[in-house]
PDB file of C-alpha atoms in Angstrom:
ATOM      1  CA  UNK Y   1     116.185 106.251  62.384  1.00  0.00           C
ATOM      2  CA  UNK Y   2     117.309 109.192  64.463  1.00  0.00           C
ATOM      3  CA  UNK Y   3     115.375 112.151  65.818  1.00  0.00           C
ATOM      4  CA  UNK Y   4     112.249 112.685  67.840  1.00  0.00           C
ATOM      5  CA  UNK Y   5     109.717 111.533  65.146  1.00  0.00           C
ATOM      6  CA  UNK Y   6     109.435 108.452  62.927  1.00  0.00           C
ATOM      7  CA  UNK Y   7     109.074 108.437  59.124  1.00  0.00           C
ATOM      8  CA  UNK Y   8     105.294 109.137  59.456  1.00  0.00           C
ATOM      9  CA  UNK Y   9     105.980 112.070  61.825  1.00  0.00           C
ATOM     10  CA  UNK Y  10     104.597 110.188  64.789  1.00  0.00           C
ATOM     11  CA  UNK Y  11     106.309 111.182  68.044  1.00  0.00           C
ATOM     12  CA  UNK Y  12     108.781 108.725  69.529  1.00  0.00           C
ATOM     13  CA  UNK Y  13     108.933 108.297  73.331  1.00  0.00           C
ATOM     14  CA  UNK Y  14     111.590 111.026  73.662  1.00  0.00           C
ATOM     15  CA  UNK Y  15     109.321 113.548  71.880  1.00  0.00           C
ATOM     16  CA  UNK Y  16     106.402 112.649  74.173  1.00  0.00           C
ATOM     17  CA  UNK Y  17     108.687 113.043  77.202  1.00  0.00           C
ATOM     18  CA  UNK Y  18     109.848 116.476  76.079  1.00  0.00           C
ATOM     19  CA  UNK Y  19     106.244 117.584  75.504  1.00  0.00           C
ATOM     20  CA  UNK Y  20     105.298 116.363  78.978  1.00  0.00           C
ATOM     21  CA  UNK Y  21     108.318 118.124  80.568  1.00  0.00           C
ATOM     22  CA  UNK Y  22     107.408 121.365  78.771  1.00  0.00           C
ATOM     23  CA  UNK Y  23     103.813 121.099  79.969  1.00  0.00           C
ATOM     24  CA  UNK Y  24     104.804 120.422  83.553  1.00  0.00           C
ATOM     25  CA  UNK Y  25     107.538 123.095  83.796  1.00  0.00           C
ATOM     26  CA  UNK Y  26     105.858 125.953  81.893  1.00  0.00           C
ATOM     27  CA  UNK Y  27     105.419 129.106  83.931  1.00  0.00           C
ATOM     28  CA  UNK Y  28     103.768 132.210  82.541  1.00  0.00           C
ATOM     29  CA  UNK Y  29     104.790 134.575  85.366  1.00  0.00           C
ATOM     30  CA  UNK Y  30     107.179 137.266  84.289  1.00  0.00           C
ATOM     31  CA  UNK Y  31     109.023 137.606  87.588  1.00  0.00           C
ATOM     32  CA  UNK Y  32     109.184 135.909  90.945  1.00  0.00           C
ATOM     33  CA  UNK Y  33     111.706 134.997  93.597  1.00  0.00           C
ATOM     34  CA  UNK Y  34     112.435 131.268  93.660  1.00  0.00           C
ATOM     35  CA  UNK Y  35     112.252 129.606  97.067  1.00  0.00           C
ATOM     36  CA  UNK Y  36     113.997 126.237  96.890  1.00  0.00           C
ATOM     37  CA  UNK Y  37     113.443 124.061  99.987  1.00  0.00           C
ATOM     38  CA  UNK Y  38     116.331 122.504 101.852  1.00  0.00           C
ATOM     39  CA  UNK Y  39     115.779 119.085 100.265  1.00  0.00           C
ATOM     40  CA  UNK Y  40     118.025 115.999 100.371  1.00  0.00           C
ATOM     41  CA  UNK Y  41     118.099 113.090  97.974  1.00  0.00           C
ATOM     42  CA  UNK Y  42     119.632 109.698  98.783  1.00  0.00           C
ATOM     43  CA  UNK Y  43     119.780 106.390  96.967  1.00  0.00           C
ATOM     44  CA  UNK Y  44     120.978 107.430  93.460  1.00  0.00           C
ATOM     45  CA  UNK Y  45     123.806 105.004  92.681  1.00  0.00           C
ATOM     46  CA  UNK Y  46     125.758 106.997  90.096  1.00  0.00           C
ATOM     47  CA  UNK Y  47     125.666 110.499  91.679  1.00  0.00           C
ATOM     48  CA  UNK Y  48     127.885 112.896  89.738  1.00  0.00           C
ATOM     49  CA  UNK Y  49     128.810 110.368  87.040  1.00  0.00           C
ATOM     50  CA  UNK Y  50     125.416 109.631  85.530  1.00  0.00           C
ATOM     51  CA  UNK Y  51     122.847 110.302  88.201  1.00  0.00           C
ATOM     52  CA  UNK Y  52     121.899 113.602  89.723  1.00  0.00           C
ATOM     53  CA  UNK Y  53     119.082 116.014  90.518  1.00  0.00           C
ATOM     54  CA  UNK Y  54     117.942 119.450  89.398  1.00  0.00           C
ATOM     55  CA  UNK Y  55     115.461 121.929  90.864  1.00  0.00           C
ATOM     56  CA  UNK Y  56     113.057 124.139  88.932  1.00  0.00           C
ATOM     57  CA  UNK Y  57     111.033 126.658  90.915  1.00  0.00           C
ATOM     58  CA  UNK Y  58     107.664 127.992  89.687  1.00  0.00           C
ATOM     59  CA  UNK Y  59     105.858 131.224  90.447  1.00  0.00           C
ATOM     60  CA  UNK Y  60     103.033 129.327  92.241  1.00  0.00           C
ATOM     61  CA  UNK Y  61     105.520 128.545  95.058  1.00  0.00           C
ATOM     62  CA  UNK Y  62     106.048 124.930  94.025  1.00  0.00           C
ATOM     63  CA  UNK Y  63     109.412 123.361  93.201  1.00  0.00           C
ATOM     64  CA  UNK Y  64     110.056 120.501  90.831  1.00  0.00           C
ATOM     65  CA  UNK Y  65     112.908 118.148  91.798  1.00  0.00           C
ATOM     66  CA  UNK Y  66     114.070 116.132  88.802  1.00  0.00           C
ATOM     67  CA  UNK Y  67     115.969 112.988  89.791  1.00  0.00           C
ATOM     68  CA  UNK Y  68     117.706 110.627  87.358  1.00  0.00           C
ATOM     69  CA  UNK Y  69     120.188 107.831  87.016  1.00  0.00           C
ATOM     70  CA  UNK Y  70     121.742 106.698  83.734  1.00  0.00           C
ATOM     71  CA  UNK Y  71     122.625 103.070  84.363  1.00  0.00           C
ATOM     72  CA  UNK Y  72     124.518 100.867  81.955  1.00  0.00           C
ATOM     73  CA  UNK Y  73     122.001  99.489  79.393  1.00  0.00           C
ATOM     74  CA  UNK Y  74     124.461  97.825  76.978  1.00  0.00           C
ATOM     75  CA  UNK Y  75     127.220  95.308  77.569  1.00  0.00           C
ATOM     76  CA  UNK Y  76     129.835  95.834  74.830  1.00  0.00           C
ATOM     77  CA  UNK Y  77     131.646  92.590  75.667  1.00  0.00           C
ATOM     78  CA  UNK Y  78     128.593  90.418  75.075  1.00  0.00           C
ATOM     79  CA  UNK Y  79     126.792  92.708  72.610  1.00  0.00           C
ATOM     80  CA  UNK Y  80     123.635  92.423  74.665  1.00  0.00           C
ATOM     81  CA  UNK Y  81     121.257  94.737  76.441  1.00  0.00           C
ATOM     82  CA  UNK Y  82     121.464  95.028  80.196  1.00  0.00           C
ATOM     83  CA  UNK Y  83     118.301  95.378  82.287  1.00  0.00           C
ATOM     84  CA  UNK Y  84     119.278  97.882  84.942  1.00  0.00           C
ATOM     85  CA  UNK Y  85     117.974  97.576  88.486  1.00  0.00           C
ATOM     86  CA  UNK Y  86     115.801 100.357  89.795  1.00  0.00           C
ATOM     87  CA  UNK Y  87     117.190 102.731  92.423  1.00  0.00           C
ATOM     88  CA  UNK Y  88     114.902 103.302  95.387  1.00  0.00           C
ATOM     89  CA  UNK Y  89     115.448 107.010  95.950  1.00  0.00           C
ATOM     90  CA  UNK Y  90     114.366 108.861  99.071  1.00  0.00           C
ATOM     91  CA  UNK Y  91     113.514 112.535  98.640  1.00  0.00           C
ATOM     92  CA  UNK Y  92     113.485 114.376 101.985  1.00  0.00           C
ATOM     93  CA  UNK Y  93     111.777 117.767 101.627  1.00  0.00           C
ATOM     94  CA  UNK Y  94     113.233 119.358 104.761  1.00  0.00           C
ATOM     95  CA  UNK Y  95     109.737 120.090 106.060  1.00  0.00           C
ATOM     96  CA  UNK Y  96     106.048 119.290 105.577  1.00  0.00           C
ATOM     97  CA  UNK Y  97     104.994 119.577 101.926  1.00  0.00           C
ATOM     98  CA  UNK Y  98     102.334 118.369  99.522  1.00  0.00           C
ATOM     99  CA  UNK Y  99     103.883 116.370  96.687  1.00  0.00           C
ATOM    100  CA  UNK Y 100     103.107 114.909  93.314  1.00  0.00           C
ATOM    101  CA  UNK Y 101     105.320 112.439  91.460  1.00  0.00           C
ATOM    102  CA  UNK Y 102     105.516 112.459  87.665  1.00  0.00           C
ATOM    103  CA  UNK Y 103     107.097 110.131  85.123  1.00  0.00           C
ATOM    104  CA  UNK Y 104     107.334 112.319  81.961  1.00  0.00           C
ATOM    105  CA  UNK Y 105     107.967 109.264  79.752  1.00  0.00           C
ATOM    106  CA  UNK Y 106     104.591 107.855  80.756  1.00  0.00           C
ATOM    107  CA  UNK Y 107     102.146 110.763  81.043  1.00  0.00           C
ATOM    108  CA  UNK Y 108     101.710 114.366  82.161  1.00  0.00           C
ATOM    109  CA  UNK Y 109      99.469 113.530  85.103  1.00  0.00           C
ATOM    110  CA  UNK Y 110     100.845 112.514  88.519  1.00  0.00           C
ATOM    111  CA  UNK Y 111     101.601 108.859  89.169  1.00  0.00           C
ATOM    112  CA  UNK Y 112     101.525 109.419  92.949  1.00  0.00           C
ATOM    113  CA  UNK Y 113     100.564 112.203  95.369  1.00  0.00           C
ATOM    114  CA  UNK Y 114     100.509 112.876  99.061  1.00  0.00           C
ATOM    115  CA  UNK Y 115     101.667 115.031 101.898  1.00  0.00           C
ATOM    116  CA  UNK Y 116     104.569 114.633 104.338  1.00  0.00           C
ATOM    117  CA  UNK Y 117     108.255 115.237 104.905  1.00  0.00           C
ATOM    118  CA  UNK Y 118     109.551 112.738 102.280  1.00  0.00           C
ATOM    119  CA  UNK Y 119     108.648 110.356  99.512  1.00  0.00           C
ATOM    120  CA  UNK Y 120     110.327 107.222  98.109  1.00  0.00           C
ATOM    121  CA  UNK Y 121     110.481 106.947  94.310  1.00  0.00           C
ATOM    122  CA  UNK Y 122     111.808 104.259  91.950  1.00  0.00           C
ATOM    123  CA  UNK Y 123     114.302 105.615  89.388  1.00  0.00           C
ATOM    124  CA  UNK Y 124     115.625 103.447  86.545  1.00  0.00           C
ATOM    125  CA  UNK Y 125     116.842 105.246  83.418  1.00  0.00           C
ATOM    126  CA  UNK Y 126     114.540 108.186  82.892  1.00  0.00           C
ATOM    127  CA  UNK Y 127     114.004 111.228  85.080  1.00  0.00           C
ATOM    128  CA  UNK Y 128     111.329 111.234  87.742  1.00  0.00           C
ATOM    129  CA  UNK Y 129     109.867 114.599  88.752  1.00  0.00           C
ATOM    130  CA  UNK Y 130     108.722 115.327  92.292  1.00  0.00           C
ATOM    131  CA  UNK Y 131     106.714 118.546  92.620  1.00  0.00           C
ATOM    132  CA  UNK Y 132     106.609 119.837  96.174  1.00  0.00           C
ATOM    133  CA  UNK Y 133     104.357 122.623  97.408  1.00  0.00           C
ATOM    134  CA  UNK Y 134     104.573 124.186 100.897  1.00  0.00           C
ATOM    135  CA  UNK Y 135     101.624 123.329 103.118  1.00  0.00           C
ATOM    136  CA  UNK Y 136      99.829 126.107 104.981  1.00  0.00           C
ATOM    137  CA  UNK Y 137     101.894 127.476 107.850  1.00  0.00           C
ATOM    138  CA  UNK Y 138     105.169 126.444 106.239  1.00  0.00           C
TER     139      UNK Y 138
END
């Protein structure tokens, strides 16, 4: 019942998400100086309690911003599941960047991509990753 794999050793969603995260965040460079942009994130309803963000810099100059919110999914009074509303989260990059948005629970390829100063993403219960890369001249 518990763990990352079922009785036939098939990966559960959490195992697939961990594999996708590892694939996206792997960096083979031995040393580099991280350059985290002056980003700002708004719209996460439970900041500090159950929602937050984390940055991971890579040697290619890109930065991954992981954004999550852990909403209530169970009502103990009624013994019933709760369908949480999605947070519309705005990620302001602090400058002009190329971006890719990933949902590690779904797949390892980007679910959205573009270029600009910000992007709006929908965050429910699992982390969303936004990879930003400086554009030329930045």
